Amino acid sequence: MERNISVEELNQIPTPKKEVEIVERKGIGHPDSVADGIAEAVSRSLSKYYLEHYGRILHHNTDQVEVVGGQSAPKYGGGLVLEPTYILLSGRATTKVGNDRVPYKSITIKAAKDYLRNNFSHLDVDADVMIDSRIGQGSVDLVEVYDTSKLEANDTSFGVGFAPLSETENIVLKTERYLNGSLKKKLPMVGYDIKVMGFRQKDTINLTVAAAFVDKYIKDADEYFNLKDQLKDLVLDNAVEETDKEVKVYINTADIRENSKSVGYLTVTGMSMENGDDGSVGRGNRVNGLITPYRAMSMEAAAGKNPVTHVGKLYNVLANKIANDIVQEEGNDIAEVLVRIVSQIGRPIDDPHVASVQVIYEGNVDHSKHKNNIRNLVNDRLAHVSDLTMQFVEGKITVF
Amino acid sequence: MERNISVEELNQIPTPKKEVEIVERKGIGHPDSVADGIAEAVSRSLSKYYLEHYGRILHHNTDQVEVVGGQSAPKYGGGLVLEPTYILLSGRATTKVGNDRVPYKSITIKAAKDYLRNNFSHLDVDADVMIDSRIGQGSVDLVEVYDTSKLEANDTSFGVGFAPLSETENIVLKTERYLNGSLKKKLPMVGYDIKVMGFRQKDTINLTVAAAFVDKYIKDADEYFNLKDQLKDLVLDNAVEETDKEVKVYINTADIRENSKSVGYLTVTGMSMENGDDGSVGRGNRVNGLITPYRAMSMEAAAGKNPVTHVGKLYNVLANKIANDIVQEEGNDIAEVLVRIVSQIGRPIDDPHVASVQVIYEGNVDHSKHKNNIRNLVNDRLAHVSDLTMQFVEGKITVF
Amino acid sequence: MERNISVEELNQIPTPKKEVEIVERKGIGHPDSVADGIAEAVSRSLSKYYLEHYGRILHHNTDQVEVVGGQSAPKYGGGLVLEPTYILLSGRATTKVGNDRVPYKSITIKAAKDYLRNNFSHLDVDADVMIDSRIGQGSVDLVEVYDTSKLEANDTSFGVGFAPLSETENIVLKTERYLNGSLKKKLPMVGYDIKVMGFRQKDTINLTVAAAFVDKYIKDADEYFNLKDQLKDLVLDNAVEETDKEVKVYINTADIRENSKSVGYLTVTGMSMENGDDGSVGRGNRVNGLITPYRAMSMEAAAGKNPVTHVGKLYNVLANKIANDIVQEEGNDIAEVLVRIVSQIGRPIDDPHVASVQVIYEGNVDHSKHKNNIRNLVNDRLAHVSDLTMQFVEGKITVF
Amino acid sequence: MERNISVEELNQIPTPKKEVEIVERKGIGHPDSVADGIAEAVSRSLSKYYLEHYGRILHHNTDQVEVVGGQSAPKYGGGLVLEPTYILLSGRATTKVGNDRVPYKSITIKAAKDYLRNNFSHLDVDADVMIDSRIGQGSVDLVEVYDTSKLEANDTSFGVGFAPLSETENIVLKTERYLNGSLKKKLPMVGYDIKVMGFRQKDTINLTVAAAFVDKYIKDADEYFNLKDQLKDLVLDNAVEETDKEVKVYINTADIRENSKSVGYLTVTGMSMENGDDGSVGRGNRVNGLITPYRAMSMEAAAGKNPVTHVGKLYNVLANKIANDIVQEEGNDIAEVLVRIVSQIGRPIDDPHVASVQVIYEGNVDHSKHKNNIRNLVNDRLAHVSDLTMQFVEGKITVF
């Protein structure tokens, strides 16, 4: 198979050397990430059911989850969830196989609840959320085209990836993972809804962190502001390990101390969806975990898409993987690489319309050697695109 | 006021000169665009109500609409909608002003129905859609921060814009507008759900068009394929006016002639949401009407956001406006300009954290002069950011 | 066929001669009646579709409608609906016939909207209600038993009827029909939500009427109380035509004149569901239009049941018809007759488990003659039970 | 206080001596009973919350629950729930007390889930049901009238009761309680959805029992029919203890042995709502646990009504209590007693519009003595009507 692979040199300044850079990450408890996480969990559960009963993953796309925020009344010492968050699952699934009917609705609402229970310890899934499912059967015509045994692209779409991450990008990613990871042992009152905005201007990195606190652990505003100071120091210590640049940290900048009503960013469950914040799939992080307006991005929502033929899922992850592999294998000569893969509906997924690689080299380099290596690497990764499928099903690839 | 404005030269190849370019536009009848259109219509209706009764636009964000596809059985000569599309409105509104209660739910479902009736002539709003609203009251704390009379940024967010559009971008935009505009007089059977994917490789522009046809106008497959050929010629004629490059047009590439079941892209209403296609706000076109993975983009959903303080709406539109104004005023010296505007929650909207402009100049230019002009222009546009508000309310600015 | 028909004499005082009698009628605009009316309209629409396309009425039971009241702010001169009423259609329908799929959801939501538009002139169906449908497919096993061509009873159930109506019953029925009929020409501000409670104690009939008024027609509390007085007189005049007993009329007894906030029973749409009053099928009037706790009643909801085999619908109407026919044919000898018809699942609908008739005779009568006549009459009516079906479909039989 | 109490002799044949009698009981797993049970559980939970936080039970009526049946595929050895049952909670609650907001939605969905978990052991509440709540705030005007501290009737309504139960009634009641009680130890495969229809014709009592079986306990059709035979014998043994009349028992009469598809009444969860059977509040048993078309009944749904002022709840229970107390205290002279209590909106609940007692005496009795005793008894029970309130809250009074 002769694949259409374009490798092009870009003669331009790599992102980290530009004057300004903006990077954002929505933590796993952000409503958009909650929607992504549920969508992907639902797809994994359906995939496992199909595999177990029919030996292959049948068509589905559950990349439509709407999180409609509830109402809460947090307060120091512990408040109340007043109205549960409403979560609507939609999308499509294979609901019938021959004469067998698939218990798709039960599988999907159970997967959603399990995901919430396993990830958000302050949430009472029985009382704080209501889950509805309007997942339906796919269009009869499209199901044929989508037939997942043919491994043809389901849509005319594309994936985008780049490598390596800049310092700012690394710090933003690392900060959220720290806050939703090991920091919880030191400061258990830090909730799951965390948003990290990195804004680098020349050699200064500004980290603006919005972090929901869990009210029951904090007795009053003094303790809250004290904890914010501790958190600021910890975030700073964690960030400076990654960079020599100056780092400035801002936590919950909307807090107004003097205003008795609105003193801090308190929540009952550690998640802002409890109180009016809505979310939906595909509006948050890209598959590399970041939102990067100074970089190329795809608009495709990967979470919840079927992991067999949906190029919006496969090609975005593959483009990032290819970019990373190129940087790793071609070594220091490469300053930055951008990868886009374009499908056309009906073409085999391992033979895209085009795979386009743009490379920014470091200084004077013999490009011809790299160009060939890159072409071979891309060719190889495309040939093995279907290896990704089971990694999605097993949860080994994150998509947001 | 001393605004933080960064103007930086980028020494790189402008987009139209790169080897590969991908551009996509989802037409107004695409489910994601339907969601965007409803969200924005709902915001306009609420804004008008608030203005009429309280003299100013009160807080709301109705940027959450979920379109859950129905089921249909199209066939040559005219088929049936089997299950209506379910449309969930969510988001937040100001529901009470002093002791007055605002009829926000009635306003919003009426706005949604009117939008559908006015834009999609083949849709029977009474039978083909079910509209539900779970729009709720904003969080009490946030409402204060969001208080729209203060004109402070509601969030830490950013807007992204660029200019000028490339030939490929122009053609993609123009193609969809043609198909959903004047072409309807010649070929009324072309529906509203149209997706145009432009993929330029060197000097060839591939236009892949997915266009739903309305079944009742077409008597059989022969007529359908005949109409596709006519459509292809018309799209090509329309496109070549904009470019000297080679243009190739593909219409409904998933059609399989020999397969009796799946012969064409037929719909009853001209919209694929009738049969299993879902959509939601913010997953389609950016505010310039395009999805451009070879360009910088914001992930912010603009449609439905409040037009007074939501920087995700204001800054994206403003960044594009600034980019266009720079290109227009600074003339031929400028090959490409990128604008990002970053807010910080609580800062006045006319004083962002940073406004960053990156410029690619044509050949040898005296940058210093331009740099100063650009800075002044940005300063001026930021000072007048609030002029956008009423243009949104009056529907003069499109956001998708 | 030898049918099991039991004719029994009851030696007891007829209802109108007992000391106390209570009779209630919920008008067509009462939320329970709105639910009944929609359920029946939906069944009629489905029946017509099935007849037109398949030559017979296929299985369905749409006797589940939940009306969840909205919120409104009525005021003299005209108020607002604040939140639309939410109406959930549920129940079962035949959704597939061979390979044909039936557009049952579209049919049903359209039927519901048409019913509301045709009956309640002050309601803006686009803005004041939201209609959702969760009507589903019947159980596969039961569908076979229910197969409407076999005309076997779908359930073990019963119907109850009696005749003649007492004076009190007649007056209650006539009062609501007057208020929702010809009175509207004189007093157009009287809404559709009317409840009439008749309570006779010996020779005094107390008529307690709750009648929603439409706010836009009434300028202030004085006019309201003036209108109430007019209404009271008109109700009294209308009632005394039917009886020599003393009649006392009470209108909107919950009104509190001195309390400025709660001065009258005002609505925007003439229907209390606009403001928090819920309703559901089968909780209001029995098929004779009345609730009669001093009489035998069935708990079966008739509205929305399929008119071919559902004994809960057929037998209740038939029992009343038989009772009326007996009174009419057997003349003055009969003071009161009660009819119950009991089905058993799987038996032909024209051969019930038992048809039981209880008769209270006037004075000294030769029962044997009547007994035989009655037996023959019951036998005949059962043999023609299926004549009712098309009368339901054509809307000639009211069920609430 | 001089209460309006009417005591009237009825000179008629008591129910057990009439030729025909029909009595029905829907078991706790019947969809209508599930709706009733949830509605009442929700009211109890709200009442407890109000008592704990505000010292008294605030206004609420949660007597609107709609159970929309799911889809299942039961089979011998164990089948699957395919689509969860959807349960909509509606009704009204006090949602705000001064500046406090009440977490009414969370309380109510939690109460519903707890009720299902505690009563139906084969149901997986996480996967087999979806619970939604549209419970809203009561109408502002009505809330004042309903103010539960005033103890005034909330409506013009009535309660109905009678005593003693006939043999047939006792047997029907006892049969369901046996099947959903101690029988489960012997035959654990008998599910919760049980309907018992008693039809007495002269001296023969026909008991028609529909009992859902749980599929996983039964290996094939032979075992099923064998179990049905065992069940029939056990039901008969249990019934004949109560009567000297002939008893005939029919179990699952819709079963068709020869038809391979529809061989038995199998379910996955023991509840027919899993497969298309809908239910709603107030369409099943009256407060005495029975549906008795040969007796007087109220149409009021008691389950979920507030236990402080809702006469539809209080008066129905009180009327039965008074009837039972009269029979108990007045001894063998009384063959049958019927009690109705009529409210008028705005009157104190202990002073109804009328309390009407109708008595059928056994043979020759000195009525005057009884009449006086009865009047005193009714007077006393009315004076203590509010003693019922806490018995409802503590779950000591069943309402269906």
Coordinates of N, CA and C in Angstrom, one line a residue, chain A residues 4 6-8 10-13 18-20 22 24 63-64 66 68-71 86 88 90-92 130 134 137 139 141-142 144 155-158 160 195 197 199 201 208 250 253-254 259 261-262 275-284 286 291 293-297 299 301 305 340 342 344-345 353-354 356 358, chain B residues 4 6-8 10-12 18-20 22 24 63-64 66 68-71 86 88 90-92 130 134 137 139 141-142 144 155-158 160 195 197 199 201 208 250 253-254 259 261-262 264 275-284 286 291 293-297 299 301 305 340 342 344-345 353-354 356 358:
Chain A
N4 N -0.4 8.1 1.4 CA -0.1 9.5 1.1 C 0.4 10.2 2.3
S6 N 2.9 13.2 3.7 CA 3.6 14.5 3.4 C 4.5 14.9 4.6
V7 N 5.8 15.1 4.3 CA 6.7 15.5 5.4 C 7.3 16.9 4.9
E8 N 7.1 17.9 5.7 CA 7.4 19.3 5.3 C 8.2 19.9 6.4
L10 N 9.1 23.1 8.4 CA 8.7 24.5 8.8 C 9.8 25.3 9.3
N11 N 10.1 26.4 8.7 CA 11.2 27.3 9.1 C 10.7 28.3 10.0
Q12 N 10.4 28.0 11.2 CA 9.8 29.0 12.1 C 10.2 28.7 13.6
I13 N 9.9 29.7 14.4 CA 10.3 29.6 15.8 C 9.4 28.6 16.5
K18 N 8.5 31.5 21.4 CA 7.6 32.7 21.1 C 7.4 33.5 22.4
E19 N 6.9 34.7 22.2 CA 6.8 35.6 23.4 C 5.8 35.2 24.4
V20 N 4.7 34.7 23.8 CA 3.5 34.5 24.7 C 3.0 33.0 24.4
I22 N -0.2 30.3 25.9 CA -1.3 30.1 26.8 C -1.7 28.6 26.8
E24 N -4.1 25.5 28.9 CA -5.1 25.3 29.9 C -5.3 23.8 30.1
D63 N -20.4 9.7 22.6 CA -19.7 10.9 22.8 C -20.6 12.1 23.0
Q64 N -21.7 11.9 23.6 CA -22.7 12.9 23.9 C -23.1 12.8 25.3
E66 N -24.4 15.3 28.6 CA -24.6 16.7 29.0 C -24.8 16.7 30.5
V68 N -25.9 18.8 33.6 CA -26.6 20.0 33.9 C -26.5 20.3 35.4
G69 N -25.8 21.3 35.7 CA -25.4 21.6 37.1 C -26.6 21.6 38.1
G70 N -26.3 21.2 39.3 CA -27.3 21.2 40.3 C -27.3 22.5 41.1
Q71 N -27.8 22.4 42.3 CA -27.7 23.6 43.2 C -27.2 23.1 44.6
Y86 N -28.1 16.9 37.0 CA -28.7 16.0 36.0 C -27.8 15.7 34.9
L88 N -27.4 13.7 31.3 CA -28.0 13.0 30.2 C -27.0 12.3 29.4
S90 N -26.4 10.5 25.9 CA -27.0 10.2 24.6 C -25.9 9.6 23.7
G91 N -26.1 9.6 22.4 CA -25.3 8.9 21.5 C -26.0 7.7 21.0
R92 N -25.2 6.8 20.4 CA -25.8 5.6 19.7 C -25.1 4.4 20.1
M130 N -28.6 12.7 39.2 CA -29.7 11.9 38.5 C -29.2 11.6 37.1
R134 N -30.7 8.6 27.0 CA -31.5 8.7 25.7 C -30.7 8.1 24.6
Q137 N -30.5 3.8 18.9 CA -30.0 3.0 17.9 C -29.5 3.9 16.8
S139 N -28.4 5.1 13.0 CA -29.2 5.1 11.7 C -28.9 3.8 11.0
D141 N -28.8 3.1 7.8 CA -27.9 3.2 6.7 C -26.5 3.4 7.2
L142 N -26.3 4.3 8.1 CA -24.9 4.5 8.6 C -24.3 3.3 9.2
E144 N -24.4 0.4 8.5 CA -23.7 -0.4 7.5 C -22.3 0.1 7.1
D155 N -16.0 8.6 8.9 CA -16.4 10.1 8.6 C -15.2 10.7 7.9
T156 N -15.4 11.8 7.3 CA -14.4 12.7 6.8 C -13.9 13.6 7.9
S157 N -12.8 13.3 8.5 CA -12.4 14.0 9.7 C -10.9 14.0 9.8
F158 N -10.3 14.5 10.9 CA -8.9 14.5 11.0 C -8.4 14.5 12.5
V160 N -5.0 15.6 15.1 CA -3.9 16.5 15.2 C -3.1 16.2 16.4
K195 N -9.0 23.8 37.7 CA -8.7 24.3 36.3 C -7.3 25.1 36.4
M197 N -4.6 27.4 34.4 CA -4.4 28.2 33.2 C -2.9 28.6 33.3
F199 N 0.0 30.9 31.6 CA 0.1 32.0 30.6 C 1.6 32.5 30.8
Q201 N 4.6 34.8 29.5 CA 4.9 35.9 28.8 C 6.5 36.1 28.9
T208 N -2.6 30.2 36.9 CA -3.8 30.6 37.6 C -4.6 29.3 37.9
Y250 N -1.3 31.9 41.2 CA -2.5 32.6 41.7 C -3.6 31.5 42.0
T253 N -8.6 33.4 42.2 CA -8.5 34.8 42.2 C -9.9 35.5 42.3
A254 N -10.9 34.8 42.2 CA -12.3 35.5 42.3 C -12.6 35.6 43.8
N259 N -15.9 40.5 51.5 CA -17.3 40.2 51.2 C -17.7 39.0 52.0
K261 N -20.3 37.3 52.1 CA -21.1 36.3 51.5 C -20.3 35.3 50.6
S262 N -19.3 35.9 49.9 CA -18.6 35.2 48.9 C -17.1 35.0 49.1
N275 N -23.3 23.1 41.7 CA -23.9 24.4 41.9 C -23.9 25.2 40.6
G276 N -24.6 24.7 39.6 CA -24.9 25.5 38.4 C -23.9 25.5 37.3
D277 N -22.8 24.7 37.5 CA -21.8 24.7 36.3 C -22.2 23.5 35.5
D278 N -22.4 23.7 34.2 CA -22.7 22.7 33.2 C -21.5 22.2 32.5
G279 N -21.6 21.1 31.9 CA -20.5 20.6 31.1 C -21.0 19.7 30.0
S280 N -20.1 19.6 28.9 CA -20.5 18.5 27.9 C -19.2 18.0 27.3
V281 N -19.4 16.9 26.6 CA -18.2 16.2 26.0 C -17.6 17.1 24.9
G282 N -16.3 17.0 24.9 CA -15.6 17.6 23.7 C -15.3 19.1 23.9
R283 N -15.7 19.7 25.0 CA -15.5 21.1 25.1 C -14.3 21.4 26.0
G284 N -13.6 20.4 26.5 CA -12.5 20.6 27.4 C -11.2 20.2 26.7
R286 N -8.0 18.5 24.9 CA -7.8 17.6 23.8 C -7.2 16.3 24.3
I291 N -5.5 22.2 26.5 CA -6.1 23.1 25.6 C -5.0 24.1 25.2
P293 N -4.2 27.0 22.6 CA -4.6 27.9 21.5 C -3.4 28.4 20.7
Y294 N -2.2 28.2 21.2 CA -1.0 28.6 20.4 C -0.5 27.4 19.6
R295 N -1.3 26.3 19.6 CA -0.9 25.1 18.8 C -2.1 24.7 18.0
A296 N -1.8 23.8 17.0 CA -2.9 23.3 16.3 C -3.7 22.4 17.1
M297 N -5.0 22.4 16.9 CA -5.9 21.5 17.7 C -7.0 20.9 16.7
M299 N -11.1 19.8 16.7 CA -12.3 20.0 17.4 C -13.0 18.7 17.8
A301 N -14.3 15.5 19.5 CA -14.5 15.0 20.8 C -14.1 13.5 20.7
K305 N -16.2 8.0 21.7 CA -16.2 7.5 20.3 C -15.8 6.1 20.3
R340 N -0.8 15.9 11.3 CA -2.3 15.8 11.0 C -2.5 14.6 10.2
V342 N -5.7 13.0 7.9 CA -7.1 13.3 7.4 C -7.7 12.0 6.8
Q344 N -11.1 10.0 4.9 CA -12.2 10.3 4.0 C -13.2 9.1 4.2
I345 N -14.4 9.4 4.4 CA -15.4 8.4 4.7 C -15.3 7.3 3.7
H353 N -6.5 9.8 3.8 CA -6.4 10.7 2.7 C -5.0 11.3 2.6
V354 N -4.6 11.8 3.8 CA -3.2 12.2 3.9 C -2.7 12.2 5.3
S356 N 0.0 14.3 7.3 CA 0.9 15.4 7.0 C 1.8 15.7 8.3
Q358 N 4.8 18.2 9.8 CA 5.5 19.4 9.7 C 6.6 19.4 10.8
Chain B
N4 N -1.8 45.6 28.8 CA -0.7 44.7 28.5 C -0.9 44.1 27.1
S6 N 1.0 42.7 23.7 CA 2.3 42.2 23.1 C 2.2 42.1 21.6
V7 N 3.1 42.7 20.9 CA 3.2 42.5 19.4 C 4.5 41.9 19.0
E8 N 4.4 40.8 18.4 CA 5.6 39.9 18.2 C 5.6 39.6 16.7
L10 N 6.5 37.0 13.8 CA 6.7 35.6 13.6 C 7.4 35.5 12.2
N11 N 8.6 34.8 12.2 CA 9.3 34.7 11.0 C 9.0 33.3 10.4
Q12 N 7.9 33.1 9.8 CA 7.5 31.8 9.4 C 6.6 31.9 8.1
K18 N 2.0 26.8 3.1 CA 2.4 25.5 3.6 C 1.9 24.4 2.7
E19 N 2.4 23.2 2.8 CA 2.1 22.1 1.8 C 0.7 21.7 1.9
V20 N 0.2 21.5 3.2 CA -1.1 20.9 3.4 C -1.9 21.9 4.3
I22 N -6.1 22.0 6.0 CA -7.4 21.4 6.2 C -8.3 22.4 6.8
E24 N -12.7 23.0 7.7 CA -14.0 22.4 7.7 C -15.0 23.4 8.0
D63 N -25.3 28.4 26.9 CA -24.4 27.7 25.9 C -24.4 26.2 26.1
Q64 N -25.5 25.6 26.5 CA -25.6 24.2 26.6 C -26.9 23.7 26.0
E66 N -28.3 20.2 23.9 CA -27.9 18.9 23.5 C -29.0 18.4 22.5
V68 N -30.4 15.4 20.6 CA -30.4 13.9 20.6 C -31.2 13.5 19.4
G69 N -30.5 12.9 18.4 CA -31.1 12.6 17.1 C -32.3 11.7 17.2
G70 N -33.2 11.8 16.3 CA -34.4 11.0 16.3 C -34.2 9.8 15.4
Q71 N -35.3 9.3 14.9 CA -35.3 8.2 13.9 C -36.1 8.5 12.7
Y86 N -34.9 14.9 20.1 CA -35.1 15.5 21.5 C -34.0 16.6 21.7
L88 N -32.5 19.2 24.4 CA -32.5 19.7 25.8 C -31.8 21.0 25.9
S90 N -30.1 23.6 28.3 CA -29.7 23.8 29.7 C -28.9 25.1 29.8
G91 N -28.1 25.3 30.8 CA -27.4 26.6 31.1 C -28.1 27.3 32.2
R92 N -27.8 28.6 32.4 CA -28.3 29.4 33.5 C -28.9 30.7 33.0
M130 N -38.9 17.4 20.1 CA -39.4 17.6 21.4 C -38.4 18.4 22.1
R134 N -34.0 22.5 31.0 CA -33.6 22.3 32.4 C -32.7 23.5 32.7
Q137 N -31.2 28.4 37.6 CA -30.6 29.6 38.2 C -29.1 29.5 38.4
S139 N -25.4 30.0 40.1 CA -25.0 29.9 41.4 C -25.0 31.3 42.1
D141 N -23.3 32.6 44.4 CA -22.0 33.3 44.5 C -21.5 33.9 43.2
L142 N -21.6 33.0 42.2 CA -21.0 33.4 40.9 C -21.9 34.6 40.3
E144 N -22.9 37.1 41.6 CA -22.3 38.4 42.0 C -21.1 38.7 41.2
D155 N -14.5 34.9 33.8 CA -13.7 33.6 33.8 C -12.3 33.9 33.4
T156 N -11.4 33.0 33.7 CA -10.1 33.0 33.2 C -10.1 32.3 31.9
S157 N -10.0 33.0 30.8 CA -10.3 32.4 29.5 C -9.5 33.2 28.4
F158 N -9.8 32.8 27.2 CA -9.1 33.6 26.1 C -9.9 33.5 24.8
V160 N -9.3 33.8 20.4 CA -8.3 33.6 19.4 C -8.8 34.0 18.0
K195 N -21.9 19.5 5.2 CA -20.6 19.6 5.8 C -19.6 19.8 4.6
M197 N -15.6 19.9 3.7 CA -14.3 19.7 4.2 C -13.3 20.1 3.0
F199 N -9.5 20.2 1.8 CA -8.1 19.7 2.1 C -7.3 20.0 0.9
Q201 N -3.6 20.1 -0.8 CA -2.3 19.5 -0.8 C -1.6 20.2 -1.9
T208 N -14.7 18.1 -0.1 CA -15.6 16.9 0.1 C -16.8 17.5 0.8
Y250 N -16.0 16.4 -4.4 CA -16.6 15.0 -4.1 C -17.9 15.3 -3.3
T253 N -19.6 11.0 -0.5 CA -18.7 9.9 -0.9 C -19.1 8.5 -0.3
A254 N -20.0 8.6 0.7 CA -20.4 7.3 1.3 C -21.5 6.6 0.5
N259 N -25.6 -0.9 -4.0 CA -26.3 -1.4 -2.8 C -27.7 -0.9 -2.7
K261 N -30.0 -0.9 -0.6 CA -30.5 -0.3 0.6 C -29.9 1.1 0.9
S262 N -28.7 1.3 0.5 CA -28.0 2.5 1.0 C -27.6 3.3 -0.1
G264 N -28.4 6.5 -1.3 CA -28.0 7.9 -1.3 C -28.2 8.5 0.1
N275 N -32.3 11.4 12.1 CA -32.0 9.9 12.1 C -30.7 9.6 12.8
G276 N -30.6 9.9 14.1 CA -29.5 9.4 14.9 C -28.3 10.2 15.0
D277 N -28.3 11.4 14.4 CA -27.1 12.2 14.5 C -27.3 13.2 15.6
D278 N -26.4 13.2 16.6 CA -26.5 14.1 17.8 C -25.6 15.3 17.6
G279 N -25.9 16.3 18.4 CA -25.1 17.5 18.3 C -25.1 18.2 19.6
S280 N -24.0 19.0 19.8 CA -24.1 19.9 21.0 C -23.3 21.2 20.7
V281 N -23.5 22.2 21.6 CA -22.9 23.5 21.4 C -21.4 23.4 21.5
G282 N -20.7 24.1 20.7 CA -19.3 24.3 20.9 C -18.5 23.3 20.3
R283 N -19.1 22.3 19.6 CA -18.3 21.3 19.0 C -18.1 21.5 17.5
G284 N -18.7 22.5 17.0 CA -18.6 22.8 15.5 C -17.7 24.0 15.2
R286 N -15.8 27.5 14.8 CA -15.4 28.6 15.6 C -16.2 29.9 15.2
I291 N -13.6 25.5 11.1 CA -12.8 24.6 11.9 C -11.4 24.5 11.2
P293 N -7.7 23.2 11.8 CA -6.7 22.5 12.6 C -5.3 23.0 12.2
Y294 N -5.1 23.7 11.2 CA -3.8 24.2 10.8 C -3.6 25.7 11.3
R295 N -4.5 26.1 12.1 CA -4.5 27.5 12.7 C -4.7 27.4 14.2
A296 N -4.5 28.5 14.9 CA -4.8 28.5 16.3 C -6.3 28.6 16.4
M297 N -6.8 27.9 17.5 CA -8.2 28.0 17.7 C -8.4 28.0 19.2
M299 N -11.1 26.7 22.3 CA -12.1 25.7 22.5 C -13.4 26.3 23.0
A301 N -17.0 27.7 23.5 CA -18.2 27.8 22.8 C -18.8 29.2 23.0
K305 N -23.5 32.2 25.1 CA -22.8 32.9 26.2 C -23.4 34.3 26.3
R340 N -4.5 36.7 20.2 CA -5.1 36.1 21.3 C -5.3 37.1 22.4
V342 N -6.3 37.2 26.5 CA -6.4 36.4 27.7 C -7.0 37.2 28.8
Q344 N -8.5 37.5 32.9 CA -8.4 36.9 34.3 C -9.7 37.2 35.0
I345 N -10.2 36.2 35.7 CA -11.5 36.4 36.3 C -11.4 37.6 37.3
H353 N -5.7 40.4 30.7 CA -4.4 40.0 31.3 C -3.3 40.2 30.2
V354 N -3.6 39.8 29.0 CA -2.7 40.2 27.9 C -3.5 40.1 26.6
S356 N -2.2 39.5 22.8 CA -1.0 39.1 22.2 C -1.2 39.1 20.7
Q358 N 0.6 38.3 16.9 CA 1.8 37.8 16.2 C 1.6 38.1 14.7

